[in-house]
Short mmCIF file of C-alpha atoms in Angstrom, two decimals:
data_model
loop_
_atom_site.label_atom_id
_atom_site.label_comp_id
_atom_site.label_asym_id
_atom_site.label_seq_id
_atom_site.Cartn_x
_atom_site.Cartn_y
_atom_site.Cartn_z
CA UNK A 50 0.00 0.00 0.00
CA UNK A 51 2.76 2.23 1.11
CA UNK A 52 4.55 1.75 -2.62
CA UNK A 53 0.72 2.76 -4.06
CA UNK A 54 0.56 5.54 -2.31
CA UNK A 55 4.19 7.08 -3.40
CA UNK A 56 2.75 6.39 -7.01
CA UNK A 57 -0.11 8.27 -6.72
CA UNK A 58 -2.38 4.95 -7.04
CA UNK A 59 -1.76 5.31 -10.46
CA UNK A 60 -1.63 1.81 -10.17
CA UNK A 61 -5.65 0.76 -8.36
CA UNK A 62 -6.60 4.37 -11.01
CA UNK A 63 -5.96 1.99 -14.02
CA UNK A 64 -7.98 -0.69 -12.50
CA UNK A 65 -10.53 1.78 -11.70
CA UNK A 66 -10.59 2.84 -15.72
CA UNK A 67 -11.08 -0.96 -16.99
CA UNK A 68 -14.06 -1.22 -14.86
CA UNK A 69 -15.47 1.86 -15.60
CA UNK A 70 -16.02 2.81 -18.45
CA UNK A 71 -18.52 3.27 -21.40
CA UNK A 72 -17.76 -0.31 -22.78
CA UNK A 73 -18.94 -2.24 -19.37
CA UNK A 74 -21.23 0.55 -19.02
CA UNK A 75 -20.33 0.98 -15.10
CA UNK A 76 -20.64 4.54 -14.03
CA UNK A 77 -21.84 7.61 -16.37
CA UNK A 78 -19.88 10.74 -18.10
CA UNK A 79 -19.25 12.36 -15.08
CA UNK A 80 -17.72 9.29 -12.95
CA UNK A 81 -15.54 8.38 -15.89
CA UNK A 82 -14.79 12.05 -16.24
CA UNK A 83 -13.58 12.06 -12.90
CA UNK A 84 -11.67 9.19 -13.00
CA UNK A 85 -9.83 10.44 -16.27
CA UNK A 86 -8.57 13.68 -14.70
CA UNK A 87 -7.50 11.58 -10.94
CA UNK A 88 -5.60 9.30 -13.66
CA UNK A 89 -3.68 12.59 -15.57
CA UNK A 90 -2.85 14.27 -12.18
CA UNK A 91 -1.57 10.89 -11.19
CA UNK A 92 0.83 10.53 -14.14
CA UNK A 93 2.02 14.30 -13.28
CA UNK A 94 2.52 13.39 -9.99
CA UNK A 95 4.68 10.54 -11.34
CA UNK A 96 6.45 12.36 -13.30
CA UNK A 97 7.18 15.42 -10.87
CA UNK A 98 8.57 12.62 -8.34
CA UNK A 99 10.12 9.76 -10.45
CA UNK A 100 11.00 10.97 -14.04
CA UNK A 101 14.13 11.30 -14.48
CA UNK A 102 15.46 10.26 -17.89
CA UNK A 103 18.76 9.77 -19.45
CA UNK A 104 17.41 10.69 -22.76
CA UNK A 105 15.17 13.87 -22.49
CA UNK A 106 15.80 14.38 -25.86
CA UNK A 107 13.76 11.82 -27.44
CA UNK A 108 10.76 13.01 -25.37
CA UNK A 109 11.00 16.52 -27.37
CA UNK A 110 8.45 15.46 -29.88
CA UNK A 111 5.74 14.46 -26.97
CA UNK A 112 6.62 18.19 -25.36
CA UNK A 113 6.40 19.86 -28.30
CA UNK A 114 3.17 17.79 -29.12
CA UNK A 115 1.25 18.59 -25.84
CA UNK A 116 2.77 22.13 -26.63
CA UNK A 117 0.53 22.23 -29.49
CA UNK A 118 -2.49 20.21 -28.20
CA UNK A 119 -2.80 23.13 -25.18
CA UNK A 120 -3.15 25.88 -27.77
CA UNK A 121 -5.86 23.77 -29.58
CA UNK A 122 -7.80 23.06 -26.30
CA UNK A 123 -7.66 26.74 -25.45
CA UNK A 124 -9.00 27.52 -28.94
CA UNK A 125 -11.62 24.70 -28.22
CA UNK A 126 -12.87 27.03 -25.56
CA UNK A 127 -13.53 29.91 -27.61
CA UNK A 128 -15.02 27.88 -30.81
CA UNK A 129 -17.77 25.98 -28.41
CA UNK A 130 -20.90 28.08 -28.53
CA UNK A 131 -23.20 25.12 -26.33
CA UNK A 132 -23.60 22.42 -23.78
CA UNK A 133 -22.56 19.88 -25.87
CA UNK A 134 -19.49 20.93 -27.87
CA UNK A 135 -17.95 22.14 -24.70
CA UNK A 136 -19.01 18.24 -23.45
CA UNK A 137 -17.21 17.40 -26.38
CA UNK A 138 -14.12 19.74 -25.38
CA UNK A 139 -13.73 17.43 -22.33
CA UNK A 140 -14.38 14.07 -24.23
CA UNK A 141 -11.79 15.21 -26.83
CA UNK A 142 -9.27 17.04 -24.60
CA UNK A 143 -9.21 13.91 -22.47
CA UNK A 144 -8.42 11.11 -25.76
CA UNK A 145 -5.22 13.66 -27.05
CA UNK A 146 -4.25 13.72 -23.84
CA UNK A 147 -3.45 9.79 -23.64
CA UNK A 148 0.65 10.66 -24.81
CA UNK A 149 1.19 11.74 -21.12
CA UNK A 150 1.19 8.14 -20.06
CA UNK A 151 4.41 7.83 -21.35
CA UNK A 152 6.35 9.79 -18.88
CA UNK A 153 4.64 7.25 -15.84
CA UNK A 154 5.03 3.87 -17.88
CA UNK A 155 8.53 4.58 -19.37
CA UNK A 156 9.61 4.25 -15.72
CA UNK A 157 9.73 -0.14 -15.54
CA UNK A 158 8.73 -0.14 -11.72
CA UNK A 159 5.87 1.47 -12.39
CA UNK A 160 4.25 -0.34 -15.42
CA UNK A 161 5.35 -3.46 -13.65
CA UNK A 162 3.34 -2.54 -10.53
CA UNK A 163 0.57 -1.71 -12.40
CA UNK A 164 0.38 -4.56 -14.75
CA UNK A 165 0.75 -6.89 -11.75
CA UNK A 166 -2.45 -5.18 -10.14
CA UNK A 167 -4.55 -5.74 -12.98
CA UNK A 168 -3.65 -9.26 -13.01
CA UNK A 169 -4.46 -9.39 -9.73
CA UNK A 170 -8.07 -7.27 -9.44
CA UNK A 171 -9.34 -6.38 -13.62
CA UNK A 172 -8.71 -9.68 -14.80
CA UNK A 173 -10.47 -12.06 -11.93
CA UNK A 174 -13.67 -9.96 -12.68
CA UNK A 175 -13.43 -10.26 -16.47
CA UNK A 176 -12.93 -14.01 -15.81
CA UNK A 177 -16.05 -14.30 -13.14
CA UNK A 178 -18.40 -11.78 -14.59
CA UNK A 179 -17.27 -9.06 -17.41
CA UNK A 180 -16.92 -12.11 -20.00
CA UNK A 181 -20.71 -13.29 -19.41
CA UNK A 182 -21.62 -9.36 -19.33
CA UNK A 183 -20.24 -7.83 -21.99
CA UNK A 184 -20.48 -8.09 -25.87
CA UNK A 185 -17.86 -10.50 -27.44
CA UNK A 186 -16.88 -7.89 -29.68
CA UNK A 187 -16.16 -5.89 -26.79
CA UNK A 188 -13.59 -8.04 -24.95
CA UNK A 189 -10.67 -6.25 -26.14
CA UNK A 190 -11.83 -3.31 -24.63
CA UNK A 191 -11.59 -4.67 -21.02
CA UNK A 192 -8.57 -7.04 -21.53
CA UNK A 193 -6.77 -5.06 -23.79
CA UNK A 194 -3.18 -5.91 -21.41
CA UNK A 195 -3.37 -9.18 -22.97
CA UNK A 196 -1.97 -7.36 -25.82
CA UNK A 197 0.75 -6.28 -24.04
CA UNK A 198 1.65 -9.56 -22.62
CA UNK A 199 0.87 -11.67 -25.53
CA UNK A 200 4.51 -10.00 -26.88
CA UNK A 201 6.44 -11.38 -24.14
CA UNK A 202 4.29 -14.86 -24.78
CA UNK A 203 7.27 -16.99 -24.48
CA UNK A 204 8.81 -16.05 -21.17
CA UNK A 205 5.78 -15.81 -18.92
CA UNK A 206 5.21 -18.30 -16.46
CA UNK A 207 3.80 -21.46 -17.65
CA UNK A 208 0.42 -20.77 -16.06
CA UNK A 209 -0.09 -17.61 -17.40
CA UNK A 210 1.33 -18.54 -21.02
CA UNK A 211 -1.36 -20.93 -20.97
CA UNK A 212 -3.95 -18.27 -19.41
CA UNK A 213 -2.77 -15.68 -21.68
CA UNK A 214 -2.81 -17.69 -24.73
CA UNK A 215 -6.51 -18.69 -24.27
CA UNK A 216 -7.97 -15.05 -23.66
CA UNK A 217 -6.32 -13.82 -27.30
CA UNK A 218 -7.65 -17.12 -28.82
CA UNK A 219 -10.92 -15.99 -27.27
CA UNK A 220 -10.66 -12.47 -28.52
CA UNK A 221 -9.82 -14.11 -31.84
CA UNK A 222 -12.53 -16.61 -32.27
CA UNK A 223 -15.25 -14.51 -30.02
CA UNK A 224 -16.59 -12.52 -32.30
CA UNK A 225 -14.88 -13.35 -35.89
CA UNK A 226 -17.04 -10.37 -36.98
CA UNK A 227 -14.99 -7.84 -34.51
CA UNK A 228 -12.72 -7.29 -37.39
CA UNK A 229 -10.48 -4.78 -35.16
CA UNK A 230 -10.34 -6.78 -32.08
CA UNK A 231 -9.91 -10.00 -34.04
CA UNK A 232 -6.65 -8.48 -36.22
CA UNK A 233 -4.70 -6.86 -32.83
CA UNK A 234 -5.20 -10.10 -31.03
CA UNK A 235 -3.58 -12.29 -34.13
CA UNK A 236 -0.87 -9.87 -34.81
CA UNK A 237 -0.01 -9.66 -30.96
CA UNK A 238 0.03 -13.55 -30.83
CA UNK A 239 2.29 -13.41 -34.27
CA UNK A 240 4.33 -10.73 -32.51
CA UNK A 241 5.38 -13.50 -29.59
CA UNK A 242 5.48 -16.38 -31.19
CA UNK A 243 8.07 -15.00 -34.13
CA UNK A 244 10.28 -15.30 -31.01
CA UNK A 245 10.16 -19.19 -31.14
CA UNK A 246 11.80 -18.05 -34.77
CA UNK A 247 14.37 -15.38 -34.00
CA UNK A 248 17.22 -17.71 -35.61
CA UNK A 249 15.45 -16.95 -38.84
CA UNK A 250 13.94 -13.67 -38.10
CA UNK A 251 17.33 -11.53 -38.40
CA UNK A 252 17.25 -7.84 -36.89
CA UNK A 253 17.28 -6.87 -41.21
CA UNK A 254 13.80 -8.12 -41.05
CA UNK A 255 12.70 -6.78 -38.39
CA UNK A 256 13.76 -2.79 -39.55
CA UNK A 257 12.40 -3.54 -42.74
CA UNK A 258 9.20 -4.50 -41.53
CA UNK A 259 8.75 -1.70 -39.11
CA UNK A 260 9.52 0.71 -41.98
CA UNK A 261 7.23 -1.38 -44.31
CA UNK A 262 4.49 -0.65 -41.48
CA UNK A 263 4.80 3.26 -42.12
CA UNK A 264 5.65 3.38 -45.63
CA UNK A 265 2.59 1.38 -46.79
CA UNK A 266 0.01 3.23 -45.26
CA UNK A 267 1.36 6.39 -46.75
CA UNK A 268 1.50 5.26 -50.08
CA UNK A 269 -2.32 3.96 -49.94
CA UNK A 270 -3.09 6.87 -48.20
CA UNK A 271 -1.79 9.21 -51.00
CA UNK A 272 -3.32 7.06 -53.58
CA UNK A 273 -6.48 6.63 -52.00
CA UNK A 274 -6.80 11.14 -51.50
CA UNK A 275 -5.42 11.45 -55.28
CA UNK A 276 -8.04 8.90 -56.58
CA UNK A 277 -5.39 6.98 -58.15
CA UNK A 278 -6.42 3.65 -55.55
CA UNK A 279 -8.51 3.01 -52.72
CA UNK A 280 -7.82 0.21 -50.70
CA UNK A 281 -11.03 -0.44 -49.06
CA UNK A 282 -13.46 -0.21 -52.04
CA UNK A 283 -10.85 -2.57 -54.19
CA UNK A 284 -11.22 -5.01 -51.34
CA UNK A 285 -14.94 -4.44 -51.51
CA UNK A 286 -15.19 -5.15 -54.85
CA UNK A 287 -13.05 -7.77 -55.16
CA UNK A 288 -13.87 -9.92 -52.02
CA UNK A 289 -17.43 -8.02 -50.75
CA UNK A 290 -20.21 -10.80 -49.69
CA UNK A 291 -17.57 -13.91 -50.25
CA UNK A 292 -16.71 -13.59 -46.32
CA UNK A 293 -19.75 -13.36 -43.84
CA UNK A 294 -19.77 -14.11 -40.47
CA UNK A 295 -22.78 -14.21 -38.48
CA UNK A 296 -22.10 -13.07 -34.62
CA UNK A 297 -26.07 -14.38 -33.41
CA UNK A 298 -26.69 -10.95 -32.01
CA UNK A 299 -30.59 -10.49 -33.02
CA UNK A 300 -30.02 -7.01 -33.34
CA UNK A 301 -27.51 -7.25 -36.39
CA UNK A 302 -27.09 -8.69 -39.65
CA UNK A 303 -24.51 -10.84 -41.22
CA UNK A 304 -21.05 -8.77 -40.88
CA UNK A 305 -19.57 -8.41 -44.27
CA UNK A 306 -15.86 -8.97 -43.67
CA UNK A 307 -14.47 -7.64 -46.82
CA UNK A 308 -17.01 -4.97 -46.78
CA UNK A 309 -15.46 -1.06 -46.84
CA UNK A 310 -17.38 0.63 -44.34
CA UNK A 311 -14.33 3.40 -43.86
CA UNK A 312 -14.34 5.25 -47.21
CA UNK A 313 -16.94 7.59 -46.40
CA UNK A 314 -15.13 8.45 -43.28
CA UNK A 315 -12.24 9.88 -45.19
CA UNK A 316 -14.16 10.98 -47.22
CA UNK A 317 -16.38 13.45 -44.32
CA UNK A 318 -13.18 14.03 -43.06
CA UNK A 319 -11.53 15.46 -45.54
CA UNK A 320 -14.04 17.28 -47.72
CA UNK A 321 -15.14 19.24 -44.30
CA UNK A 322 -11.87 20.07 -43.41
CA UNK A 323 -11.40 21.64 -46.99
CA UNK A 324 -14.66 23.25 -46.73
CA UNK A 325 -13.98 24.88 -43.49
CA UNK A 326 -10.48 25.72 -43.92
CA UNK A 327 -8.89 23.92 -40.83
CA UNK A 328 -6.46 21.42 -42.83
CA UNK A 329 -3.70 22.69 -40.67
CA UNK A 330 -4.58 23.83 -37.57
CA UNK A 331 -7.87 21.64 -37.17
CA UNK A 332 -11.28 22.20 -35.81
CA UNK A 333 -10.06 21.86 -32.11
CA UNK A 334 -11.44 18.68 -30.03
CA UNK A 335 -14.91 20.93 -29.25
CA UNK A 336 -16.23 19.60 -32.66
CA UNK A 337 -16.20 17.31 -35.42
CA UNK A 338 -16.17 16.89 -38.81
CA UNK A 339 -18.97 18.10 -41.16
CA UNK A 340 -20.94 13.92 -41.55
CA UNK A 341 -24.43 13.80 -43.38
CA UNK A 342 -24.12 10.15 -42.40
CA UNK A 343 -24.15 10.48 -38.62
CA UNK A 344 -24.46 14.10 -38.10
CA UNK A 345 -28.38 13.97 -38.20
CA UNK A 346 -27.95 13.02 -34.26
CA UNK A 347 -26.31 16.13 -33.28
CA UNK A 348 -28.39 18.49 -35.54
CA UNK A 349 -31.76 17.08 -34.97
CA UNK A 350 -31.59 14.98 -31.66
CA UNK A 351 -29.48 17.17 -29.36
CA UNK A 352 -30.49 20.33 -31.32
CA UNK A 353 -26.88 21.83 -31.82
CA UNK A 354 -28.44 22.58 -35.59
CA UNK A 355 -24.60 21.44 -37.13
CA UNK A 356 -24.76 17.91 -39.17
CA UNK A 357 -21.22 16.95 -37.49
CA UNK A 358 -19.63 13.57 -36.02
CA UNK A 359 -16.70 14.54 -33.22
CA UNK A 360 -15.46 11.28 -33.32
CA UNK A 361 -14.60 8.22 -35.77
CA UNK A 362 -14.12 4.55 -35.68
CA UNK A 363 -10.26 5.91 -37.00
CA UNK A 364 -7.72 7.08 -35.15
CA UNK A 365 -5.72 9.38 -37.19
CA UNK A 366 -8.18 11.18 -38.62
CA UNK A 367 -10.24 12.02 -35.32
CA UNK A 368 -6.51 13.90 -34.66
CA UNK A 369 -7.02 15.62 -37.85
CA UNK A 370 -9.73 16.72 -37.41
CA UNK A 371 -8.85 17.93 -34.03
CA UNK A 372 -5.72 19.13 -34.00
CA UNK A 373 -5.36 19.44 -38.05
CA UNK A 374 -2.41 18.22 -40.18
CA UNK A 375 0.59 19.54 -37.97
CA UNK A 376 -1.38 17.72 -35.10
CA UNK A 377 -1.28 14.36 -36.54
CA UNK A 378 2.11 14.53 -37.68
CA UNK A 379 2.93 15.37 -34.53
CA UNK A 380 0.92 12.19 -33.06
CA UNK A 381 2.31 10.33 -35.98
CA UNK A 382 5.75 11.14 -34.85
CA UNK A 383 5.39 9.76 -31.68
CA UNK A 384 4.61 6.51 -32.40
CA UNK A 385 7.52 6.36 -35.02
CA UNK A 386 10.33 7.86 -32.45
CA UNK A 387 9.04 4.95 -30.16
CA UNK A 388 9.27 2.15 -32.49
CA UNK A 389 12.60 3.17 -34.03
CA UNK A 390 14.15 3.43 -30.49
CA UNK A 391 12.53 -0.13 -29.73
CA UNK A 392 13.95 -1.60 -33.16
CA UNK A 393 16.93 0.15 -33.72
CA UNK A 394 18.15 1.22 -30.07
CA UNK A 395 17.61 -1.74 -27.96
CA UNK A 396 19.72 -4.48 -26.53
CA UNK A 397 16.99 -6.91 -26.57
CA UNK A 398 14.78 -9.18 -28.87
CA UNK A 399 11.87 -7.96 -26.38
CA UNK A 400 11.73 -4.59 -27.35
CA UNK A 401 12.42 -4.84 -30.85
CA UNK A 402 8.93 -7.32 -30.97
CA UNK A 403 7.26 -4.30 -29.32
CA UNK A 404 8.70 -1.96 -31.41
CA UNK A 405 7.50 -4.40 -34.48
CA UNK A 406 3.61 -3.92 -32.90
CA UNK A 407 3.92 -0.39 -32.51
CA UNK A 408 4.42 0.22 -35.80
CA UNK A 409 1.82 -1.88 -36.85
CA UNK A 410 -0.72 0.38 -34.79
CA UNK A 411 0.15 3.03 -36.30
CA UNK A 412 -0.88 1.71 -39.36
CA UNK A 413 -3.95 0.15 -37.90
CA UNK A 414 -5.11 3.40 -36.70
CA UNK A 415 -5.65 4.38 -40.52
CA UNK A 416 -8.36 1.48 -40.35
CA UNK A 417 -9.71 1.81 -36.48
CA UNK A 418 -8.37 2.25 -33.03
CA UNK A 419 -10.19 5.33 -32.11
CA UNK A 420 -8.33 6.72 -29.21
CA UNK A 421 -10.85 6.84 -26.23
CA UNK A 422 -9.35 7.15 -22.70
CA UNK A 423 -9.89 3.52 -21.77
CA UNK A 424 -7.30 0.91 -20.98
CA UNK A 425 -6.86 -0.62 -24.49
CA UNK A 426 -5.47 2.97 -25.17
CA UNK A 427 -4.00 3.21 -22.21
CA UNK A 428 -2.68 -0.12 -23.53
CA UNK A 429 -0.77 1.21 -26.40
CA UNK A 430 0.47 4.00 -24.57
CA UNK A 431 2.08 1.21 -22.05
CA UNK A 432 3.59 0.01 -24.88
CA UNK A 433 5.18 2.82 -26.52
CA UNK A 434 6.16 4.54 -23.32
CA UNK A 435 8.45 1.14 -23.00
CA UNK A 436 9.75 2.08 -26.44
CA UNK A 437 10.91 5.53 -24.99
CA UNK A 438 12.14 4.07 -22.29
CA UNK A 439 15.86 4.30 -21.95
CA UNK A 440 16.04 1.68 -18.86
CA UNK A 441 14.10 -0.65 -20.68
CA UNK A 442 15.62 -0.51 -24.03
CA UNK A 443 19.23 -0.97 -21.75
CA UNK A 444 18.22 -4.26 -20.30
CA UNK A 445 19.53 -7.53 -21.96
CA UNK A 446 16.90 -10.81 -22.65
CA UNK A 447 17.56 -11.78 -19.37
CA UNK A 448 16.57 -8.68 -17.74
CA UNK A 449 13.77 -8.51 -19.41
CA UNK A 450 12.87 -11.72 -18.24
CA UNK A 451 12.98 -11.30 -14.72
CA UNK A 452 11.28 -7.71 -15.14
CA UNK A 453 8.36 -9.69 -16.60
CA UNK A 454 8.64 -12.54 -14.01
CA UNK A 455 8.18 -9.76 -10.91
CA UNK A 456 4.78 -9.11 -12.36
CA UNK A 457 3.74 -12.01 -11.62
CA UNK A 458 5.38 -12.39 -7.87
CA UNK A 459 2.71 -13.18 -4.76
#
């Protein structure tokens, strides 16, 4: 207790988030409101009393980031003109907030004493009653450190490399029609297993993958703006109505696996953001983009009279929209400086895995990952704060090892 109180109970606040929130439906706005902000003064706290790296340099890009993201909340408070875009202020302040976790988790003892208590508390209560409660296609929400620990797969205790195992089959075979939660789970599983195959798997590989993971994107993402190709309606055509899977929910229909249900996001996104004239600074988190899709909701239901959408099903374009272009590089960059320091600057297989699934959710947050403040976020966040981390990127495989096997200590 004494060791959670000089964190700040960052530690039992993390547990607190994965029970409450809107996924499990425990608590309202205002409790997970609440909860948010004790979590962020946490971190600071954290970071006032414990952060101390070797390597403050490689942290500019999250200062300069948060540098920017103040001056768009501030102009968030002068663009809201009613209850519910300065609600949405709050929502959206909160989600570009999430790069602060980086300066608590980079810090091993820390993630490793929070990890440990939600082993301990979150993931009895998935076990005994959130997996009968809550939607299969909702599991990754609530277990989303499985993710995490699914990269280490090969050196956790036997016990929980057999636990751990079965809750990513489960998010795999759940709910095949939970496209998002189906693809992080396999990849994360891929992730720990290429271990087993590090005599083949040469560190070449690996920096040519995680540079294939940002290059890609780019290139379809350029293509798909300039007309030239789009990804998701070629798929569409080419595979739409072969692949159905039907979840049994009575309220839904057969989920079209190949179907492109994110064109018309980019599509919102973009076109409002030209119409408007906030490519480069953005719209600031108090509203959303211009959607004749959903935007019927806000205009008609909650009376705001603007046909807009604050948030998407996509990651990188919600920050768009937000914080505009030179926001979402910004973002953007942050993932990469964490993933090249886990792949290029480490002295273990460990991190350069991690750095490997970084990268690939960067690129999967051109397809989903919507960046609520929830733990499969906070998740990510975990993941590339390790990336920054200098201590962690110093430790050998063994070290590694036993930092992993301490989570798991009575």
């Amino acid at each position: 207790m004494e060791s959670l109180k000089k964190m700040g109970y960052l530690p039992v606040l993390i547990v607190l988030v994965s029970l409450f929130s809107s996924h499990t439906e425990l608590g309202n706005t205002y409790v997970w409101w609440i909860l948010d902000i004790a979590v962020i003064i946490s971190v600071l706290w954290n970071k006032r009393m414990y952060f101390q790296a070797n390597n403050l340099k490689d942290f500019r890009i999250i200062n300069i980031y948060f540098l920017w993201m103040i001056i768009g909340v501030i102009r968030g408070i002068f663009v809201a003109d009613n209850y519910w875009e300065y609600k949405q202020l709050v929502t959206g302040s909160l989600s570009l907030s999430l790069p602060i976790f980086v300066y608590a988790f980079s810090i091993p003892e820390i993630l490793q004493k929070t990890l440990r208590l939600w082993i301990k508390y979150a993931l009895p209560l998935f076990l005994l009653f959130f997996m009968w409660y809550l939607r299969r296609d909702f599991y990754h929400y609530y277990i989303a450190p499985a993710l995490l620990m699914a990269c280490f797969l090969p050196i956790l205790p036997r016990k929980w490399k057999i636990i751990f195992t079965l809750l990513l089959l489960l998010m795999i075979f759940a709910d095949l029609g939970a496209r998002s939660q189906v693809i992080k789970a396999a990849i994360a599983l891929l992730i720990g297993v290429t271990y087993l195959l590090s005599k083949f798997v040469t560190n070449r590989i690996l920096k040519i993958v995680h540079w294939l993971c940002y290059i890609v994107p780019t290139v379809l993402l350029v293509l798909g703006i300039s007309g030239v190709f789009n990804p998701f309606k070629a798929m569409a055509e080419n595979e739409g109505g072969k692949y159905e899977y039907d979840s049994g929910r009575l309220d839904s229909d057969p989920d079209d696996l190949a179907g492109d249900t994110r064109t018309f996001i980019y599509e919102e996104v973009i076109s409002s953001a030209l119409r408007h004239h906030y490519v480069w600074m953005g719209r600031t988190p108090a509203r959303g983009n211009d959607s004749w899709t959903f935007g019927a909701y806000a205009a008609e239901e909650l009376k705001t009279g603007k046909y807009e959408r604050h948030s998407n099903e996509v990651c990188h374009p919600n920050i768009f929209t937000w914080l505009g272009l030179i926001g979402m590089v910004m973002y953007s960059l942050i993932y990469l400086k964490s993933s090249y320091l886990a792949v290029f600057k480490s002295n273990n297989i460990w991190l350069k895995l991690l750095g490997i699934y970084i990268a690939f959710r960067w690129a999967f947050g051109w397809i989903e990952d919507m960046p609520d403040f929830e733990i499969m976020s906070i998740t990510l966040w975990m993941m590339i704060a390790m990336g920054f981390s200098e201590q962690f990127r110093q430790m050998d495989n063994e070290q590694i090892q036993n930092w992993i096997l301490k989570i798991f200590e009575k």
